[in-house]
Amino acid sequence: MARAAVSGRLTRRLSWRVARLVDYRDETPTARTLLLDVAGWPGHSAGQHVDVRLTAADGYSTQRSYSLAAPADGDRLELTVQRVPDGEVSPYLTEVYSVGDPVEVRGPIGGWFVWRPTKTEPVLLIAGGSGIVPLMAMVRARRTARSRTPFRLLYSVRSPADVYYARELARPTRGDDGLDVTYVYTRSAPQGWSGKPGRIGIADINRGGWPPEFEPSCFVCGPTGFVETAADILLALGHAPGRIKTERFGPSGG
Amino acid sequence: MTQRYVDGNALAGPLAEVFAVDVTAAVERCVGCGRTGPVAALRVYQQAPGLVARCPGCDGVVLRLVRGPDTAWLDLKGTMSLQIPLVASG
């Protein structure tokens, strides 16, 4: 099958493809990054997601949506899956799914919550917990494209142990000049961190973000309540509604 | 958690089964209040059978999608118009 560009999606409906696990990395005790090989993958933009479908031997089938964690790299996809206790799909993907095993994927999906390296306005990324995943794809896409667009990442986590991609974010990676990372700790902070653990507030977004007059693109991703709070603060600080893009994780059962 | 909805982004996969374009990037106009905004910014409730998308302005139902085994049922009576970008938006 001929390989289509991303814009080829405009003329072709999505179909399910078989993906095989090539490798994995544990990000935290409850989150695992899956490296998948999908023959004929058409490419994607940072911020897009895929549907993953599992089918049991008796034909029962169920699917979930997961954000792509890295820019397109040939037939290789990266997903980071957070294990949801009592979930139906995520415990399988993070605990049972092994190298060589197949799943079905459909995508890329969604053309709104995306960042493209052709964009030059400053970018503010606000992540709550596993909401970091599509935003990390944007950080990595910026690096891959050698973009010098200024990025700020504000990452809210319970504790230092809950940080995804911790090593990559801690050390300035080659090509990440111009990326500032600020953490908000909601339960426990690392030693020497000035401030008190707590939920994200106006001061955090004011300090870790951009002034509204810089007209940054703001991407907010996380649980619904977190996204609501962060988006309300951005509006209160004077950011235009059209510059705030959100992706909420609902109460769906993983 | 009291806010039991997600963004219209969640419609991207289900609607991709029906449309050849990414409808979540389209701008919809609400019949109820006339508000315009991207489909991706609607409030989508997933607890009902199917998906119910409400206007963030007036909370009116803008779109409903129910997927059966062999058919999709799409109700757009709360949508006045959809303005669909036909090239990949930058």
Coordinates of N, CA, C and O in Angstrom, one line a residue, chain A residues 119-246:
Chain A
K119 N 5.0 26.4 13.4 CA 4.4 27.5 14.3 C 5.6 28.2 15.0 O 6.6 27.5 15.4
T120 N 5.5 29.5 15.1 CA 6.6 30.2 15.7 C 6.3 31.0 17.0 O 7.1 31.5 17.7
E121 N 5.0 31.1 17.3 CA 4.6 31.8 18.6 C 5.0 31.0 19.8 O 5.1 29.8 19.7
P122 N 5.3 31.7 20.9 CA 5.7 30.9 22.1 C 4.6 29.9 22.5 O 3.4 30.1 22.2
V123 N 5.0 28.9 23.2 CA 4.1 27.8 23.5 C 4.2 27.6 25.1 O 5.3 27.5 25.6
L124 N 3.0 27.5 25.7 CA 2.9 27.1 27.1 C 2.2 25.8 27.1 O 1.1 25.6 26.6
L125 N 2.9 24.8 27.8 CA 2.3 23.5 27.9 C 2.0 23.3 29.4 O 2.9 23.5 30.3
I126 N 0.8 22.9 29.7 CA 0.4 22.7 31.1 C -0.1 21.3 31.3 O -1.1 20.9 30.7
A127 N 0.6 20.5 32.0 CA 0.3 19.1 32.1 C -0.1 18.7 33.6 O 0.5 19.1 34.5
G128 N -1.2 17.9 33.7 CA -1.5 17.4 35.0 C -1.4 15.9 34.9 O -2.1 15.2 34.1
G129 N -0.4 15.3 35.7 CA -0.2 13.9 35.7 C 0.1 13.3 34.3 O 1.0 13.8 33.6
S130 N -0.7 12.3 33.9 CA -0.4 11.6 32.6 C -0.8 12.5 31.5 O -0.5 12.2 30.3
G131 N -1.3 13.7 31.7 CA -1.5 14.7 30.7 C -0.3 15.2 30.0 O -0.3 15.9 29.0
I132 N 0.9 14.8 30.6 CA 2.2 15.1 30.0 C 2.4 14.5 28.6 O 3.1 15.0 27.8
V133 N 1.7 13.3 28.4 CA 2.0 12.5 27.2 C 2.0 13.3 25.9 O 3.0 13.3 25.1
P134 N 0.8 13.9 25.5 CA 0.8 14.5 24.2 C 1.7 15.8 24.2 O 2.2 16.2 23.1
L135 N 1.9 16.4 25.4 CA 2.7 17.6 25.5 C 4.2 17.2 25.3 O 5.0 18.0 24.7
M136 N 4.6 16.0 25.8 CA 5.9 15.5 25.6 C 6.2 15.3 24.1 O 7.3 15.5 23.6
A137 N 5.1 14.8 23.4 CA 5.3 14.7 21.9 C 5.6 16.0 21.3 O 6.4 16.1 20.3
M138 N 5.0 17.1 21.8 CA 5.3 18.4 21.2 C 6.8 18.8 21.6 O 7.5 19.4 20.7
V139 N 7.2 18.6 22.8 CA 8.6 18.9 23.2 C 9.6 18.1 22.3 O 10.5 18.7 21.8
R140 N 9.3 16.9 22.0 CA 10.1 16.0 21.2 C 10.1 16.5 19.7 O 11.1 16.4 19.0
A141 N 8.9 16.8 19.3 CA 8.7 17.3 17.9 C 9.5 18.6 17.7 O 10.1 18.8 16.6
R142 N 9.5 19.4 18.7 CA 10.3 20.7 18.6 C 11.8 20.4 18.5 O 12.5 21.0 17.6
R143 N 12.3 19.4 19.2 CA 13.7 19.0 19.2 C 14.0 18.4 17.8 O 15.0 18.8 17.2
T144 N 13.1 17.5 17.4 CA 13.4 16.8 16.1 C 13.5 17.8 15.0 O 14.3 17.6 14.1
A145 N 12.6 18.8 15.0 CA 12.5 19.8 13.9 C 13.6 20.9 14.1 O 13.6 21.8 13.2
R146 N 14.4 20.8 15.2 CA 15.3 21.9 15.5 C 14.7 23.2 15.5 O 15.2 24.2 15.1
S147 N 13.4 23.2 16.0 CA 12.7 24.5 16.2 C 13.3 25.3 17.3 O 13.8 24.7 18.3
R148 N 13.3 26.6 17.2 CA 13.8 27.4 18.3 C 12.7 28.2 19.0 O 12.9 29.2 19.7
T149 N 11.4 27.8 18.7 CA 10.3 28.4 19.3 C 10.4 28.2 20.8 O 10.6 27.1 21.3
P150 N 10.2 29.3 21.6 CA 10.3 29.2 23.0 C 9.2 28.4 23.6 O 8.0 28.6 23.3
F151 N 9.5 27.4 24.4 CA 8.5 26.5 25.1 C 8.6 26.7 26.6 O 9.7 26.7 27.1
R152 N 7.5 26.7 27.2 CA 7.5 26.5 28.7 C 6.6 25.4 29.0 O 5.4 25.3 28.5
L153 N 7.1 24.5 29.9 CA 6.3 23.4 30.3 C 6.0 23.5 31.8 O 7.0 23.6 32.6
L154 N 4.8 23.5 32.2 CA 4.4 23.5 33.6 C 3.8 22.1 33.9 O 2.7 21.8 33.3
Y155 N 4.4 21.4 34.8 CA 4.0 20.0 35.0 C 3.6 19.7 36.4 O 4.5 19.8 37.3
S156 N 2.4 19.4 36.6 CA 1.9 19.1 37.9 C 1.8 17.6 38.2 O 1.2 16.9 37.5
V157 N 2.5 17.2 39.3 CA 2.6 15.8 39.7 C 2.4 15.7 41.2 O 2.5 16.6 41.9
R158 N 2.0 14.5 41.6 CA 1.8 14.3 43.0 C 3.2 14.4 43.8 O 3.3 15.0 44.8
S159 N 4.2 13.7 43.2 CA 5.5 13.6 43.9 C 6.5 13.4 42.9 O 6.2 13.1 41.7
P160 N 7.8 13.6 43.2 CA 8.9 13.4 42.2 C 8.8 12.1 41.6 O 9.2 11.9 40.4
A161 N 8.4 11.0 42.3 CA 8.3 9.7 41.7 C 7.3 9.5 40.6 O 7.3 8.5 39.9
D162 N 6.4 10.5 40.5 CA 5.3 10.4 39.5 C 5.7 11.1 38.2 O 4.8 11.2 37.3
V163 N 6.9 11.6 38.1 CA 7.3 12.4 36.9 C 7.6 11.4 35.8 O 8.4 10.5 35.9
Y164 N 6.9 11.5 34.6 CA 7.2 10.7 33.4 C 8.4 11.4 32.7 O 8.6 12.6 32.8
Y165 N 9.1 10.6 32.0 CA 10.2 11.1 31.2 C 11.2 11.9 32.1 O 11.8 12.9 31.6
A166 N 11.4 11.5 33.3 CA 12.1 12.3 34.3 C 13.5 12.6 33.9 O 13.9 13.7 34.0
R167 N 14.2 11.6 33.4 CA 15.6 11.9 33.0 C 15.7 12.8 31.8 O 16.6 13.7 31.8
E168 N 14.8 12.6 30.9 CA 14.9 13.4 29.7 C 14.5 14.9 30.0 O 15.1 15.8 29.4
L169 N 13.7 15.1 31.0 CA 13.3 16.4 31.3 C 14.3 17.1 32.3 O 14.4 18.3 32.3
A170 N 15.0 16.2 33.1 CA 15.9 16.8 34.1 C 17.1 17.3 33.5 O 17.6 18.4 33.8
R171 N 17.7 16.6 32.5 CA 18.9 17.0 31.9 C 18.6 17.8 30.6 O 17.8 17.3 29.8
P172 N 19.1 18.9 30.4 CA 18.8 19.6 29.1 C 19.3 18.7 28.0 O 20.5 18.4 27.8
T173 N 18.4 18.2 27.2 CA 18.7 17.4 26.1 C 19.2 18.3 24.9 O 18.8 19.4 24.8
R174 N 20.1 17.7 24.1 CA 20.5 18.5 22.9 C 19.3 18.9 22.1 O 18.5 18.0 21.8
G175 N 19.3 20.1 21.8 CA 18.1 20.6 21.0 C 17.0 21.2 21.8 O 16.0 21.7 21.3
D176 N 17.1 21.0 23.2 CA 16.1 21.5 24.0 C 16.4 22.9 24.6 O 15.7 23.3 25.6
D177 N 17.3 23.6 24.1 CA 17.6 25.0 24.5 C 16.3 25.8 24.2 O 15.7 25.7 23.2
G178 N 15.9 26.6 25.2 CA 14.7 27.4 25.0 C 13.5 26.7 25.5 O 12.3 27.1 25.3
L179 N 13.7 25.5 26.1 CA 12.6 24.8 26.8 C 12.8 25.0 28.3 O 13.8 24.6 28.9
D180 N 11.8 25.6 29.0 CA 11.8 25.8 30.5 C 10.8 24.8 31.1 O 9.7 24.8 30.6
V181 N 11.3 24.1 32.1 CA 10.4 23.2 32.8 C 10.2 23.6 34.2 O 11.2 23.8 34.9
T182 N 8.9 23.7 34.6 CA 8.6 24.0 36.0 C 7.7 22.9 36.6 O 6.8 22.5 35.8
Y183 N 7.9 22.5 37.8 CA 7.1 21.5 38.4 C 6.2 22.1 39.5 O 6.5 23.0 40.1
V184 N 5.0 21.5 39.5 CA 4.1 21.8 40.7 C 3.9 20.4 41.4 O 3.5 19.5 40.7
Y185 N 4.2 20.4 42.7 CA 4.0 19.1 43.4 C 2.7 19.2 44.3 O 2.6 20.2 45.0
T186 N 1.8 18.3 44.1 CA 0.6 18.4 44.8 C 0.6 17.7 46.2 O -0.2 18.0 47.1
R187 N 1.4 16.6 46.3 CA 1.5 15.9 47.6 C 2.8 16.1 48.3 O 2.8 16.5 49.5
S188 N 3.9 15.7 47.6 CA 5.2 15.8 48.3 C 6.2 16.3 47.3 O 6.3 15.9 46.1
A189 N 7.0 17.3 47.7 CA 8.0 17.9 46.9 C 9.4 17.3 47.2 O 9.6 16.8 48.3
P190 N 10.3 17.5 46.2 CA 11.7 17.0 46.5 C 12.4 17.9 47.5 O 12.0 19.1 47.7
Q191 N 13.4 17.4 48.2 CA 14.2 18.2 49.1 C 14.8 19.4 48.4 O 15.2 19.3 47.3
G192 N 14.7 20.5 49.1 CA 15.4 21.7 48.6 C 14.4 22.5 47.7 O 14.8 23.5 47.2
W193 N 13.2 22.0 47.4 CA 12.3 22.7 46.6 C 11.6 23.7 47.4 O 11.1 23.5 48.5
S194 N 11.7 25.0 46.9 CA 11.1 26.1 47.6 C 9.6 26.1 47.4 O 9.2 26.0 46.2
G195 N 8.8 26.2 48.4 CA 7.4 26.2 48.2 C 6.7 25.1 48.9 O 7.4 24.1 49.4
K196 N 5.4 25.1 48.9 CA 4.6 24.1 49.7 C 3.8 23.3 48.6 O 3.3 23.9 47.7
P197 N 3.8 22.0 48.8 CA 3.0 21.2 47.9 C 1.5 21.7 47.9 O 1.0 22.0 48.9
G198 N 0.9 21.7 46.7 CA -0.5 22.1 46.6 C -0.9 22.1 45.1 O -0.1 21.9 44.2
R199 N -2.2 22.3 44.9 CA -2.7 22.3 43.6 C -2.3 23.5 42.8 O -2.0 24.5 43.4
I200 N -2.3 23.4 41.5 CA -1.8 24.4 40.6 C -2.7 25.7 40.8 O -3.9 25.6 41.0
G201 N -2.1 26.8 40.9 CA -2.8 28.1 41.1 C -2.3 29.2 40.2 O -1.5 29.0 39.4
I202 N -2.9 30.4 40.5 CA -2.6 31.5 39.6 C -1.1 31.8 39.6 O -0.5 32.1 38.6
A203 N -0.5 31.8 40.8 CA 0.9 32.2 40.9 C 1.7 31.2 40.1 O 2.7 31.7 39.4
D204 N 1.4 29.9 40.1 CA 2.2 29.0 39.3 C 2.1 29.3 37.8 O 3.1 29.3 37.1
I205 N 0.9 29.5 37.3 CA 0.7 29.8 35.9 C 1.3 31.1 35.5 O 1.8 31.3 34.4
N206 N 1.2 32.1 36.4 CA 1.7 33.4 36.2 C 3.3 33.3 36.1 O 3.9 33.9 35.1
R207 N 3.9 32.6 37.0 CA 5.3 32.5 37.0 C 5.9 31.5 35.9 O 6.8 31.9 35.2
G208 N 5.2 30.4 35.7 CA 5.7 29.4 34.8 C 5.3 29.6 33.4 O 5.7 28.9 32.5
G209 N 4.4 30.5 33.1 CA 3.8 30.7 31.8 C 4.4 31.9 31.1 O 5.4 32.4 31.4
W210 N 3.6 32.4 30.1 CA 4.0 33.6 29.3 C 3.0 34.7 29.6 O 1.8 34.4 29.8
P211 N 3.4 35.9 29.5 CA 2.4 37.0 29.6 C 1.4 36.9 28.4 O 1.9 36.5 27.3
P212 N 0.1 37.2 28.6 CA -0.8 37.1 27.5 C -0.5 38.0 26.3 O -0.8 37.6 25.2
E213 N 0.2 39.1 26.5 CA 0.6 39.9 25.4 C 1.6 39.3 24.5 O 1.8 39.8 23.4
F214 N 2.2 38.2 24.9 CA 3.1 37.5 24.0 C 2.3 36.6 23.1 O 2.9 36.0 22.2
E215 N 1.1 36.5 23.3 CA 0.1 35.7 22.5 C 0.6 34.3 22.3 O 0.8 33.8 21.2
P216 N 0.9 33.6 23.4 CA 1.4 32.2 23.3 C 0.2 31.3 22.9 O -0.9 31.6 23.2
S217 N 0.6 30.1 22.3 CA -0.4 29.0 22.2 C -0.3 28.2 23.5 O 0.8 27.8 23.9
C218 N -1.5 28.0 24.1 CA -1.5 27.3 25.4 C -2.2 25.9 25.2 O -3.3 25.9 24.6
F219 N -1.5 24.9 25.6 CA -2.0 23.5 25.5 C -2.1 23.0 26.9 O -1.1 22.9 27.7
V220 N -3.3 22.6 27.3 CA -3.6 22.1 28.7 C -4.1 20.7 28.6 O -5.1 20.4 27.9
C221 N -3.5 19.7 29.3 CA -3.9 18.4 29.2 C -3.8 17.7 30.6 O -2.8 17.9 31.3
G222 N -4.9 17.1 31.0 CA -4.9 16.4 32.3 C -6.3 16.0 32.7 O -7.2 16.0 31.8
P223 N -6.5 15.6 34.0 CA -7.9 15.2 34.4 C -8.8 16.5 34.2 O -8.3 17.6 34.3
T224 N -10.1 16.2 34.1 CA -11.0 17.2 33.8 C -11.0 18.4 34.8 O -10.9 19.6 34.4
G225 N -10.9 18.1 36.1 CA -10.9 19.2 37.1 C -9.6 20.1 36.9 O -9.7 21.3 37.0
F226 N -8.5 19.4 36.7 CA -7.3 20.1 36.5 C -7.3 21.0 35.3 O -6.9 22.2 35.4
V227 N -7.8 20.5 34.2 CA -7.9 21.3 33.0 C -8.8 22.5 33.1 O -8.5 23.6 32.7
E228 N -9.9 22.2 33.8 CA -10.9 23.3 34.1 C -10.2 24.5 34.8 O -10.3 25.6 34.5
T229 N -9.5 24.1 35.9 CA -8.8 25.1 36.8 C -7.8 25.9 35.9 O -7.8 27.1 36.0
A230 N -6.9 25.1 35.2 CA -5.8 25.8 34.5 C -6.4 26.7 33.4 O -5.9 27.8 33.2
A231 N -7.4 26.2 32.7 CA -8.0 27.0 31.6 C -8.7 28.3 32.2 O -8.5 29.4 31.6
D232 N -9.3 28.1 33.3 CA -10.0 29.3 33.9 C -8.9 30.3 34.3 O -9.1 31.6 34.2
I233 N -7.8 29.9 34.9 CA -6.7 30.8 35.3 C -6.1 31.5 34.1 O -5.9 32.7 34.1
L234 N -5.9 30.7 33.0 CA -5.4 31.4 31.8 C -6.3 32.5 31.3 O -5.9 33.6 30.9
L235 N -7.6 32.2 31.3 CA -8.6 33.2 30.9 C -8.5 34.4 31.8 O -8.5 35.6 31.3
A236 N -8.5 34.1 33.1 CA -8.4 35.2 34.1 C -7.2 36.1 33.9 O -7.2 37.3 34.2
L237 N -6.1 35.4 33.5 CA -4.8 36.2 33.3 C -4.9 37.0 32.0 O -3.9 37.8 31.7
G238 N -5.9 36.8 31.2 CA -6.0 37.6 30.0 C -5.7 36.9 28.7 O -5.6 37.5 27.6
H239 N -5.5 35.6 28.7 CA -5.2 34.8 27.5 C -6.5 34.7 26.7 O -7.6 34.4 27.2
A240 N -6.4 34.8 25.4 CA -7.6 34.7 24.5 C -8.1 33.3 24.5 O -7.3 32.4 24.3
P241 N -9.4 33.1 24.5 CA -10.0 31.7 24.5 C -9.5 30.9 23.3 O -9.2 29.7 23.4
G242 N -9.3 31.6 22.2 CA -8.9 30.9 21.0 C -7.5 30.4 21.0 O -7.1 29.6 20.2
R243 N -6.7 30.9 22.0 CA -5.3 30.4 22.1 C -5.1 29.3 23.2 O -4.0 28.9 23.4
I244 N -6.2 28.9 23.8 CA -6.2 27.9 24.8 C -6.8 26.6 24.3 O -8.0 26.6 23.9
K245 N -6.0 25.6 24.1 CA -6.5 24.3 23.7 C -6.4 23.3 24.8 O -5.4 23.3 25.5
T246 N -7.5 22.6 25.0 CA -7.5 21.7 26.1 C -7.8 20.2 25.7 O -8.4 20.0 24.7

